[in-house]
XYZ file of C-alpha atoms in Angstrom:
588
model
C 0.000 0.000 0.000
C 2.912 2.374 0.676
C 4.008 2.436 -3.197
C 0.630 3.142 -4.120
C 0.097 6.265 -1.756
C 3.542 7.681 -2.963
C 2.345 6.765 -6.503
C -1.493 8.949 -5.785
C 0.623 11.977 -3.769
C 2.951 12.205 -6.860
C -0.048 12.168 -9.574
C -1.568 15.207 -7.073
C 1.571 16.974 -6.651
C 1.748 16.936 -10.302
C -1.987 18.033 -11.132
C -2.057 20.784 -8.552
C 0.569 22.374 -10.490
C -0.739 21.946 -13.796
C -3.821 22.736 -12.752
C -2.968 26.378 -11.904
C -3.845 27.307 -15.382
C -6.751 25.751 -15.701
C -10.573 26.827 -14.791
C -12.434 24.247 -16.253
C -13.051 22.179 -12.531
C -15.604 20.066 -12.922
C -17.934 19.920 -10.054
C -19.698 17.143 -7.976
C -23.015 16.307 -7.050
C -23.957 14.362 -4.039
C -26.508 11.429 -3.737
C -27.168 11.095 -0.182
C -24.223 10.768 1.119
C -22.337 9.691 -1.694
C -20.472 12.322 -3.727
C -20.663 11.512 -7.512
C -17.265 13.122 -9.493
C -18.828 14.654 -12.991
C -16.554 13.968 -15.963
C -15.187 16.771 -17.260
C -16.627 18.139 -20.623
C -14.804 16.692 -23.550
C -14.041 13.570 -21.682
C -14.151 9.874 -23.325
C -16.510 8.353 -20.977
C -16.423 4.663 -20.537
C -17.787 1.985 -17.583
C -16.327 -1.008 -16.358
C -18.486 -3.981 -14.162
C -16.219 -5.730 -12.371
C -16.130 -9.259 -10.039
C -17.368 -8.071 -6.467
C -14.006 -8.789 -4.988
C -12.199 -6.353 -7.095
C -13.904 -3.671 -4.989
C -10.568 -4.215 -3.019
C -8.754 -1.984 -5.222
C -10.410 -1.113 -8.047
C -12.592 1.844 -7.057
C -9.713 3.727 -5.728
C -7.484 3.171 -9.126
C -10.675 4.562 -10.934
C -10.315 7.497 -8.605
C -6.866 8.340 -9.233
C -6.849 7.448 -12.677
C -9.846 9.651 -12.999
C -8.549 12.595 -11.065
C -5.167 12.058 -13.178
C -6.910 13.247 -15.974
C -9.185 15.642 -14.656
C -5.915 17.688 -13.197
C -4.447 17.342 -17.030
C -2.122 14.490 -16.205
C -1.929 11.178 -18.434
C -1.924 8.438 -15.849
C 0.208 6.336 -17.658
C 3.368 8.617 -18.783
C 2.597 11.570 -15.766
C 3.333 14.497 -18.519
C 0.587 16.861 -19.249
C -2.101 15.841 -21.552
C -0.652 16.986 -25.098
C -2.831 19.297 -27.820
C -5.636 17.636 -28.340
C -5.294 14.898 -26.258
C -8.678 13.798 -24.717
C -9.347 13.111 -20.805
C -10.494 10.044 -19.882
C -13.507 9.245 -17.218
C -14.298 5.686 -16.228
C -17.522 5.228 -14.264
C -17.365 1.591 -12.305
C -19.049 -0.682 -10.302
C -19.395 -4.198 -9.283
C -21.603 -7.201 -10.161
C -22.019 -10.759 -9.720
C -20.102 -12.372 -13.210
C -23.058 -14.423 -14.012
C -25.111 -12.232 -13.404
C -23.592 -9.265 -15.686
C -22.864 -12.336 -18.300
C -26.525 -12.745 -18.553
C -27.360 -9.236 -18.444
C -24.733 -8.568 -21.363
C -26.190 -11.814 -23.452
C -29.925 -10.078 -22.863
C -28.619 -7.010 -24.271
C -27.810 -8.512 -27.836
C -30.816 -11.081 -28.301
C -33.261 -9.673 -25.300
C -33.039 -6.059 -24.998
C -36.525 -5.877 -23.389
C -35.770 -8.416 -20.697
C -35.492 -6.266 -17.303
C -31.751 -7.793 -16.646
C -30.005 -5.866 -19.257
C -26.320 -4.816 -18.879
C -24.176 -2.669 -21.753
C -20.718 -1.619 -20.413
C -17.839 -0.651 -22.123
C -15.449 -2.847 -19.890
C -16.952 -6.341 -18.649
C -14.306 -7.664 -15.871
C -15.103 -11.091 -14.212
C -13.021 -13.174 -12.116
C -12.200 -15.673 -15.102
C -12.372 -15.942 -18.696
C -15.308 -18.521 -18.488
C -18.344 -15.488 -18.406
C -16.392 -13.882 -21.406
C -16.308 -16.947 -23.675
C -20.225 -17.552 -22.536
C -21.399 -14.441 -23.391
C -19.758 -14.714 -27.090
C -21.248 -18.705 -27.364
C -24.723 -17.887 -25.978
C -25.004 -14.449 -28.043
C -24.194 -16.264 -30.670
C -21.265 -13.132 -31.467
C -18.113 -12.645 -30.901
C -18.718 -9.836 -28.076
C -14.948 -10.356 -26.639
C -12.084 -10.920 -28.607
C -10.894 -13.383 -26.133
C -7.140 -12.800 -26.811
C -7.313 -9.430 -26.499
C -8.674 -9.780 -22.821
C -5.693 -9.268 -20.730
C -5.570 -10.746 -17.627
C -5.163 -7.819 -14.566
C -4.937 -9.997 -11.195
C -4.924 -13.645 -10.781
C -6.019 -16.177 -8.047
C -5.862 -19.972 -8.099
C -9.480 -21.272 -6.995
C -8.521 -23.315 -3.848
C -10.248 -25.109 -1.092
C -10.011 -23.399 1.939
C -9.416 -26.078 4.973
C -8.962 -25.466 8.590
C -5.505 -26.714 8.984
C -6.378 -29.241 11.905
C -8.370 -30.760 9.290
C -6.101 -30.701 6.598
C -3.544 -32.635 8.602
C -5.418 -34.704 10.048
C -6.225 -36.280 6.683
C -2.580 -36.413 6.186
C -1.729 -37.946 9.394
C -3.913 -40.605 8.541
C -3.297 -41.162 4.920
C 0.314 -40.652 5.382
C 1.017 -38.373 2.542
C 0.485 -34.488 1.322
C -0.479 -34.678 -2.085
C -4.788 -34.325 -0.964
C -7.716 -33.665 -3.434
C -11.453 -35.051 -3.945
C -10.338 -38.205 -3.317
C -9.203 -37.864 -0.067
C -11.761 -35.468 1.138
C -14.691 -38.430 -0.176
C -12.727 -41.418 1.884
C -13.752 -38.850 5.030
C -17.096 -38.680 3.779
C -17.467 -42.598 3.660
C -15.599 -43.750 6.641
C -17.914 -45.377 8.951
C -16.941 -42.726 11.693
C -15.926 -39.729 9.192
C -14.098 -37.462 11.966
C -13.606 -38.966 14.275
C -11.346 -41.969 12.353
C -9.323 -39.585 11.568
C -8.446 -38.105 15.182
C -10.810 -35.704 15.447
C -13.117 -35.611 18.268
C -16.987 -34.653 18.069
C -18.704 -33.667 14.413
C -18.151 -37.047 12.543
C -19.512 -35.395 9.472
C -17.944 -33.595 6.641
C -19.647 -29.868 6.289
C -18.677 -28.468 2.761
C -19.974 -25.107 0.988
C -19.806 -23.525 -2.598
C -22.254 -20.653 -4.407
C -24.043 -21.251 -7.235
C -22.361 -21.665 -10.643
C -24.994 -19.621 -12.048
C -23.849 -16.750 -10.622
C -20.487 -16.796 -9.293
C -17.309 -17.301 -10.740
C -15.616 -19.476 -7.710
C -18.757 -21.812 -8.107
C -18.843 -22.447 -11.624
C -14.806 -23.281 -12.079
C -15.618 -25.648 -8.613
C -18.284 -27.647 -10.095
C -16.158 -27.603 -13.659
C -13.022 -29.020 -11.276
C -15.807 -31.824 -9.763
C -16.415 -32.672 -12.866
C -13.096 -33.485 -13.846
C -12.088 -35.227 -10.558
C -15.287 -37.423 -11.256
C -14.035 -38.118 -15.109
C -10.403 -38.822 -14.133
C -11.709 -41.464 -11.486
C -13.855 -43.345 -14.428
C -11.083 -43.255 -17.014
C -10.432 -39.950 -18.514
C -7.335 -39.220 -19.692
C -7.510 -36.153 -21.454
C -6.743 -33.188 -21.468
C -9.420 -31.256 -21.500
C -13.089 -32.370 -20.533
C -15.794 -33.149 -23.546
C -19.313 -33.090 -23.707
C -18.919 -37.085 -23.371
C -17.670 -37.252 -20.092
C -20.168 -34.324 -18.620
C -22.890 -35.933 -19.839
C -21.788 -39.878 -18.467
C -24.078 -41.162 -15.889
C -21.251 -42.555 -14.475
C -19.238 -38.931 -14.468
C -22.375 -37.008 -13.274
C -23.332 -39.633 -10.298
C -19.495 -39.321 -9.154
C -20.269 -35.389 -9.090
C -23.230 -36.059 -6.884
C -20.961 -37.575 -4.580
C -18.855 -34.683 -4.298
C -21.796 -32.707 -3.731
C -23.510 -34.908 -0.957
C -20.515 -32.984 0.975
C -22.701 -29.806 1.039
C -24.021 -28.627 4.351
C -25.668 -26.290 2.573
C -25.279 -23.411 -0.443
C -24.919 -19.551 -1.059
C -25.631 -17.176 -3.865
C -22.359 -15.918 -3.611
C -18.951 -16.294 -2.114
C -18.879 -12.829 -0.572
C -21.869 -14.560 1.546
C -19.447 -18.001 2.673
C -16.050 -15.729 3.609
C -17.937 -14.558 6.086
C -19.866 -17.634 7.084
C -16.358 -19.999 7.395
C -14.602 -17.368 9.848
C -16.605 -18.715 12.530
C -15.106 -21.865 12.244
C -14.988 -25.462 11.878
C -17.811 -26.547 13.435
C -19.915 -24.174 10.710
C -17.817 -25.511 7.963
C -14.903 -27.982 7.012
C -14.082 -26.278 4.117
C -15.504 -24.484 1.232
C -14.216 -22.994 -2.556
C -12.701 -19.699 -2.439
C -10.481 -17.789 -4.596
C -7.100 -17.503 -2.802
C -7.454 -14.071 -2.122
C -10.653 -14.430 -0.072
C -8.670 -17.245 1.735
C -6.109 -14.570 2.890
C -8.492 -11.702 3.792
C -10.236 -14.364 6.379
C -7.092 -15.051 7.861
C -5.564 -11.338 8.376
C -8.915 -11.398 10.129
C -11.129 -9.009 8.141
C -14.354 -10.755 8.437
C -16.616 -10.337 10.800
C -15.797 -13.390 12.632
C -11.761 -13.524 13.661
C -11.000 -17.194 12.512
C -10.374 -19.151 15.774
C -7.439 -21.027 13.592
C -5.759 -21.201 10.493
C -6.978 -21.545 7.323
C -5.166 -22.993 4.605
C -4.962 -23.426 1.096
C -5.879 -26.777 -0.452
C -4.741 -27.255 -4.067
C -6.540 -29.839 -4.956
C -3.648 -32.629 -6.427
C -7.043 -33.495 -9.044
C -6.259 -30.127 -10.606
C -7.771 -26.320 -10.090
C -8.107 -23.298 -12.149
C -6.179 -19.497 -12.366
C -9.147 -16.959 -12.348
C -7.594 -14.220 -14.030
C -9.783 -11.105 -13.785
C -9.424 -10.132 -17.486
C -11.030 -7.072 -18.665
C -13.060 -7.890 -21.528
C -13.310 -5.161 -23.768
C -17.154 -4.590 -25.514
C -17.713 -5.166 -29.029
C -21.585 -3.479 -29.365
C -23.309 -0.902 -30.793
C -23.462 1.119 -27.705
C -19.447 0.945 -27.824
C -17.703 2.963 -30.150
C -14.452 2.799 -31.267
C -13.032 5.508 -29.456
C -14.480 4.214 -26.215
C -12.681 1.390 -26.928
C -9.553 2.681 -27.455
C -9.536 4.453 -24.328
C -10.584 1.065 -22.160
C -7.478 -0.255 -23.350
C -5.906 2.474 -22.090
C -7.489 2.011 -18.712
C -6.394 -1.482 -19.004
C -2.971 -0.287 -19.659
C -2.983 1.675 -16.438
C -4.342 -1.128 -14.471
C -1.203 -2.875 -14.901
C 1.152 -0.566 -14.293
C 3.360 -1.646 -11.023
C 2.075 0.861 -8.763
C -1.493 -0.400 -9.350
C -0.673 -3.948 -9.273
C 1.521 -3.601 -5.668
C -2.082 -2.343 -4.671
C -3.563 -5.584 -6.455
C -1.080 -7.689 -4.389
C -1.673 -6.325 -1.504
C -5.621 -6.835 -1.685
C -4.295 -10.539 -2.059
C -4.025 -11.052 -5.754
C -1.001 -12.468 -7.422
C 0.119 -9.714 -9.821
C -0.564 -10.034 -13.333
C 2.370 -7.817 -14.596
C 5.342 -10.251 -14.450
C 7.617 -6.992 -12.997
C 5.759 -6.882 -9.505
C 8.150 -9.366 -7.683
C 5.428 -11.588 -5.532
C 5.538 -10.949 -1.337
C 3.311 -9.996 1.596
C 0.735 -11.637 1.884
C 1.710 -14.598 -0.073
C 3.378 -16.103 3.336
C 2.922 -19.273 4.932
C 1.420 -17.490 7.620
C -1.657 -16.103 5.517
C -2.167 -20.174 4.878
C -1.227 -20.315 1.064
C 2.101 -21.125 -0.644
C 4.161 -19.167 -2.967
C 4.684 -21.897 -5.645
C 0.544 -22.060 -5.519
C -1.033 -25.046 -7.506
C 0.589 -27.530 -9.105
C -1.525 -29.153 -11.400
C -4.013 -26.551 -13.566
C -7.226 -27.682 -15.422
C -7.721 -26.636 -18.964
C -10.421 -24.326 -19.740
C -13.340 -27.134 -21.290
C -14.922 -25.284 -24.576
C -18.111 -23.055 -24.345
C -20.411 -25.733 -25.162
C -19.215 -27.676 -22.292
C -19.113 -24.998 -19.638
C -22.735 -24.624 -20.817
C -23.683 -28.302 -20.747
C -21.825 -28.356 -16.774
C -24.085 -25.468 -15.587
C -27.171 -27.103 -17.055
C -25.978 -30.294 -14.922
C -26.630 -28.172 -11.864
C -30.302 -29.268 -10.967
C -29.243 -32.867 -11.313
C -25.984 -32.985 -10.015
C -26.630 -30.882 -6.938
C -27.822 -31.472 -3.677
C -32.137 -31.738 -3.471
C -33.497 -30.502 -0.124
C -36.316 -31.242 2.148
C -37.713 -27.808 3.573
C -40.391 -26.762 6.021
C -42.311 -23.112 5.498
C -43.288 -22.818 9.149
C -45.784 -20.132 9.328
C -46.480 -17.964 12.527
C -50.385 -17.454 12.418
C -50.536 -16.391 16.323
C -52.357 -13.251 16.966
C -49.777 -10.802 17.328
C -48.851 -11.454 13.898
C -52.424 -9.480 12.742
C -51.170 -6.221 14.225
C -49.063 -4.435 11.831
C -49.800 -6.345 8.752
C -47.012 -8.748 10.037
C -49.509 -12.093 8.484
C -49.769 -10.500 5.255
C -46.514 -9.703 4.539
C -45.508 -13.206 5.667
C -47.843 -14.879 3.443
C -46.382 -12.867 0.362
C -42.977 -13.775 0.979
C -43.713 -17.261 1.318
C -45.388 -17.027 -2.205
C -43.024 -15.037 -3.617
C -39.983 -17.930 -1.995
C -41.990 -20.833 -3.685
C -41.904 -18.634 -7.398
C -38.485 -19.879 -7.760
C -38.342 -23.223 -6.281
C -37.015 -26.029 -8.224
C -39.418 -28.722 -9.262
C -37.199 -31.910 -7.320
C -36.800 -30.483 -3.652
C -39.632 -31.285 -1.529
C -41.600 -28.472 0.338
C -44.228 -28.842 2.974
C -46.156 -26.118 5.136
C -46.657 -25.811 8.811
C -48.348 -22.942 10.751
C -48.412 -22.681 14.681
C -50.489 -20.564 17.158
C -51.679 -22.500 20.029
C -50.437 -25.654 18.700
C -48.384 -26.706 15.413
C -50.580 -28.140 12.504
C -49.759 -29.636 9.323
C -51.153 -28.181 6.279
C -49.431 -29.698 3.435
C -47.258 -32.846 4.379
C -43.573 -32.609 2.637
C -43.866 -33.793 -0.903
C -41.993 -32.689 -4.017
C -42.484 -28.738 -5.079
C -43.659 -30.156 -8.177
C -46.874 -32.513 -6.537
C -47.581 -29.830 -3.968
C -47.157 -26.425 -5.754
C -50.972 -26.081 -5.736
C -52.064 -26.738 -2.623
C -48.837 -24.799 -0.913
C -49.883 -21.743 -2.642
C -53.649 -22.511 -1.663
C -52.871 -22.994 2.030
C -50.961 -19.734 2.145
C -53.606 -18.063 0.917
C -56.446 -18.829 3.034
C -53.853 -18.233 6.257
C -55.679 -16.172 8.787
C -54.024 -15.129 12.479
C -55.378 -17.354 15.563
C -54.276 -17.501 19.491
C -50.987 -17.414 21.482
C -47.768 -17.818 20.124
C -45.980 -21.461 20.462
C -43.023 -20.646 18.769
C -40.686 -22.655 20.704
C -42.904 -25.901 20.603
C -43.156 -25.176 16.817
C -39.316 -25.401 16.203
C -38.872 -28.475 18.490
C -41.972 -30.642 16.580
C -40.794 -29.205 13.013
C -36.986 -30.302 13.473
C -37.591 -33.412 15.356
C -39.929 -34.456 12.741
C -36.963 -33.720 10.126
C -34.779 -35.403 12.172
C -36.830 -38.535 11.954
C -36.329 -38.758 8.817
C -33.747 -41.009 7.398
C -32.771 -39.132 3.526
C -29.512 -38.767 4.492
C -28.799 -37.356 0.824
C -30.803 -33.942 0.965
C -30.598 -30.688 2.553
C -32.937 -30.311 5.330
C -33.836 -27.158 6.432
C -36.533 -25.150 8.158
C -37.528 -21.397 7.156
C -39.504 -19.703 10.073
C -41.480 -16.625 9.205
C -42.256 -14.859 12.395
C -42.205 -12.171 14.987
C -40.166 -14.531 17.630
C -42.879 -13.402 20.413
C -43.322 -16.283 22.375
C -46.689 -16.788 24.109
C -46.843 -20.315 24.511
C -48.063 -22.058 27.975
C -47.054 -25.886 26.961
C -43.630 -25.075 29.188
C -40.978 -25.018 26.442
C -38.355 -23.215 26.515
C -36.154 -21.217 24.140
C -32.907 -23.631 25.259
C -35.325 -26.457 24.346
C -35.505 -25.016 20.946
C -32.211 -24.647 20.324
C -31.354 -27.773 22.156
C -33.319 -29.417 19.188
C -31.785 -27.818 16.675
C -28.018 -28.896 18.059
C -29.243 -32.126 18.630
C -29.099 -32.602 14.962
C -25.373 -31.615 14.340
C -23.907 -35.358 14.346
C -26.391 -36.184 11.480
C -25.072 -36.297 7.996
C -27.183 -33.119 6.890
C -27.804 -30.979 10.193
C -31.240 -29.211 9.944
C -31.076 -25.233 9.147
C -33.268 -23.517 10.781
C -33.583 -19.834 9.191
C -35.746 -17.322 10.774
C -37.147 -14.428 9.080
C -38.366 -11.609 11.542
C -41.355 -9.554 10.977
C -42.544 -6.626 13.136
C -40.879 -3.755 14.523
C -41.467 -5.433 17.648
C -39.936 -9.073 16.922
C -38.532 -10.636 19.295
C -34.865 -10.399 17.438
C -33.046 -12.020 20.610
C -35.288 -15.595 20.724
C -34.631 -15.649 16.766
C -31.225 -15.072 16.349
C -30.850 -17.575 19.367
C -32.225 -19.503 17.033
C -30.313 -19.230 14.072
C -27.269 -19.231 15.621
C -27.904 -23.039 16.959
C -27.580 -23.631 13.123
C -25.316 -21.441 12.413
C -27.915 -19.265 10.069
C -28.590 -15.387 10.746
C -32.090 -14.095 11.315
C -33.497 -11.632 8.359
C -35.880 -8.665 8.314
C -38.731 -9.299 6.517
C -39.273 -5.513 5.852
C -41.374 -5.722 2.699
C -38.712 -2.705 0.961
C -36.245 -5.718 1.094
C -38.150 -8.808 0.565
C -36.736 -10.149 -3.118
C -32.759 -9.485 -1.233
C -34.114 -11.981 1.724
C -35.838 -14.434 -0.757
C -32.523 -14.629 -2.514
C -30.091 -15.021 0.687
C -32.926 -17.815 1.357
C -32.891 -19.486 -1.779
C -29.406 -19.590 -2.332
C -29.383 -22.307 0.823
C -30.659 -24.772 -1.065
């Protein structure tokens, strides 16, 4: 960081004096309490979206490139801008990579469709998004070797380290992948043969591979650990071995790790900090890895993580910055991205880069803190790299997803006490619960409890697909009742998961309620929780998720709650309710 500072005082010293002469300051405008910079008048404006991690150190190179220019300055050679010689302003934000892919694909063959994104830069965490966008487009939208790669991180499974050698103390070698991480799975004991006391089962996490970038190279990297152990020999993977019943039912092996899901990794960095007993290990990028353990999150780790190159075989995300080939693009926009680009890799920028926890991309930034042992990742990084499969079989491996992936069993528990009339608390309940079942996929089972006095059944668990009509006709008619036996409701609902013996499926409960316990059956909130911890040595450990509505919830019974399984309570304020149905949904 101390290069870069020097590097931003220098390019102010230097536009403070050029700037004497000039009186064309552009001003600013402030949005709440963000102040939005105004490009100056004859400026080339172009925008980048970039990976959500970049916002490490991207937004502040945008700023001092920006302000570069704006004193007169050309970023790149620090001499005054020459006759002629237009500024440059780049506007930039980020965005989940799938979901700017999509929005970027909608924009050539959908323009109407309400996801619809047209920047001038596209920057994703790896080249996959880039080469979708051009195959599912059907046009070449990136010239894919002119996308230069700006910061680069291996894909890596982050461990605890007490787990990591335990495996290694009882297999009696280092080189550990799938393979190894399976064989814990299976062992009649899991854990505990390997030393460790407690939790016999594994706990595993990615995002989905719809959306994120970590996700979608993971389940790619299953994929080939699954063909190598039927066979393969290649390469590089083929639409044969992604679509072998053999290769896919390997990858559901993998996946029977899962405790459960998120929509994004920004989500699981800070789920893992709180440590192994929420999760044995999950797929990060490397530099997520290191900002958990220089203890960033919100949770200080209470040990080391480390980084698991997997000996199967992993993949560089490379952060290129794709530059736009559309008709909202022109060619002087373009010109001045690569510019941007340009100045993006210059070694004061990329020291920043490294210091976020990227490897450098420009070979003359000599690698160092925090690549240290102590940050739990190696210098030398991975060994063995997996070659990118082609478009068509990136495609076919993301529409694996609903059949590879792990199903789950979940319980809409429904507060229908009489507190939850006041307020409109009942109604807006009933609408989320609607709005959660819009997206459900057709092979997890749903059912439908409500609870007041006592807990009642409405629609026994049964696929989404068999029950969608009667869920949505249950919801409907829900009208508010007596006292509130919310603890009673949480200790029938997850002992009645727990009797269950699908060992293979997510199991999870989502509460919608205002935690105000009324009940006079003489159960207590520690018998709640109790409940829900009773469930931890099971293969799949039921998640309870609670969902508080009311300005008068009772927040401390329902984050009690969710912290017995490891979950975290949300509003259901109806100004937020699609952002709660999608930290929800991406559970299962």
């Amino acid at each position: 960081m101390k290069h870069t500072r020097w590097f931003l005082i220098f390019l102010a010293l230097i536009g403070v004096l050029a700037g004497c002469a000039k009186n064309d300051e552009p001003t600013a405008s402030v949005t709440g309490q963000q102040v939005v910079e105004e490009a100056p008048d004859n400026a080339i404006e172009i925008s980048i979206i970039y990976a959500p991690e970049s916002d490490l150190y991207l937004p502040e190179a945008i700023e001092a490139f920006n302000e570069s220019y704006r004193n007169g300055i050309n970023p790149l050679t620090g001499q005054p801008l020459a006759d002629g010689e237009q500024p440059i302003f780049v506007s930039g934000r980020s965005g989940s990579s799938g979901t700017v892919a999509q929005g970027i694909i909608n924009a050539f063959i959908a323009p109407n469709n309400q996801n619809v994104e047209q920047p001038v830069i596209f920057a994703p965490s790896v080249s996959h998004w880039l080469a979708l966008v051009n195959y599912e487009s059907g046009r070449q939208v990136f010239d894919l070797t002119d996308a230069r790669a700006t910061a680069l991180a291996p894909v890596v499974m982050a461990i605890w380290e007490s787990r990591l050698q335990a495996i290694r103390d009882t297999v009696g070698y280092d080189d550990i992948g799938w393979e190894e991480l399976l064989d814990v799975l299976n062992s009649p004991n899991g854990w505990q043969d390997y030393g460790i006391s407690g939790r016999r089962t594994v706990y595993y996490g990615h995002t989905d591979p719809f959306i994120s970038s970590t996700a979608l190279s993971t389940l790619i990297a299953e994929f080939y650990a699954s063909a190598r152990s039927n066979g393969f020999t290649g390469r590089r993977l083929t639409l044969d071995q992604v679509n072998s019943p053999d290769v896919q039912n390997g990858v559901r092996s993998i996946e029977q790790l899962i405790r459960h899901y998120s929509q994004r990794t920004t989500e699981f960095k800070e789920y893992i900090a709180q440590g192994p007993d929420y999760l044995d290990f999950v797929a990060l990028e490397e530099n997520d890895l290191i900002y958990i353990n220089q203890g960033l999150t919100e949770y200080r780790p209470p040990e080391r993580l480390v980084a698991l190159y997997p000996k199967e075989g992993t993949f560089w995300h490379e952060h290129p910055f794709g530059i736009v080939n559309g008709s909202w693009v022109t060619a002087e926009q373009q010109a001045a991205a690569q510019i941007f680009t340009d100045y993006i890799l210059t070694e004061a920028v990329q020291q920043q880069v490294m210091e976020s926890g990227f490897r450098p991309a420009n070979p003359d930034v000599t690698l160092g803190y925090p690549f240290v042992t102590e940050n739990g990742v190696t210098v030398e990084g991975p060994t063995n790299v997996l070659d990118v499969p082609d478009p068509e079989v990136i495609v076919s491996v993301q529409q694996s997803w609903s059949f590879v992936k792990k199903q789950a069993d979940i319980w809409l528990v429904i507060d229908v006490s009489g507190s939850m009339e006041s307020d409109g608390k009942l109604e807006q309940a009933k609408q989320a619960a609607l709005a959660f079942l819009d997206n459900m996929e057709s092979s997890n089972r749903v059912g439908l409890a409500v609870f007041s006095t006592n807990v009642e059944i409405l629609v026994p668990i049964n696929t989404f697909e068999s029950n969608e009509a009667s869920l949505r006709q249950a919801i409907q008619s829900l009208e508010p009742q007596e006292i509130t036996e919310l603890y009673g409701a949480v200790v029938e609902i997850v002992n009645l998961i727990t009797e269950s013996d699908d060992e293979d499926r997510i199991r999870a409960v989502v509460l919608l309620s205002d935690g105000a316990d009324t009940g006079e059956r003489g159960i207590s909130l520690n018998d709640a929780t109790s409940a829900i911890s009773a469930s931890r040595d099971s293969l799949n450990p039921v998640i309870v998720i609670p969902v508080a509505y009311g300005a008068d919830a009772d927040i401390r019974a329902l984050n009690s709650i969710a912290r017995a399984s490891n979950t975290r309570v949300q509003s259901g304020d109806p100004a937020n309710i699609q952002t709660v149905l999608q930290i929800i949904s991406s559970y299962f």
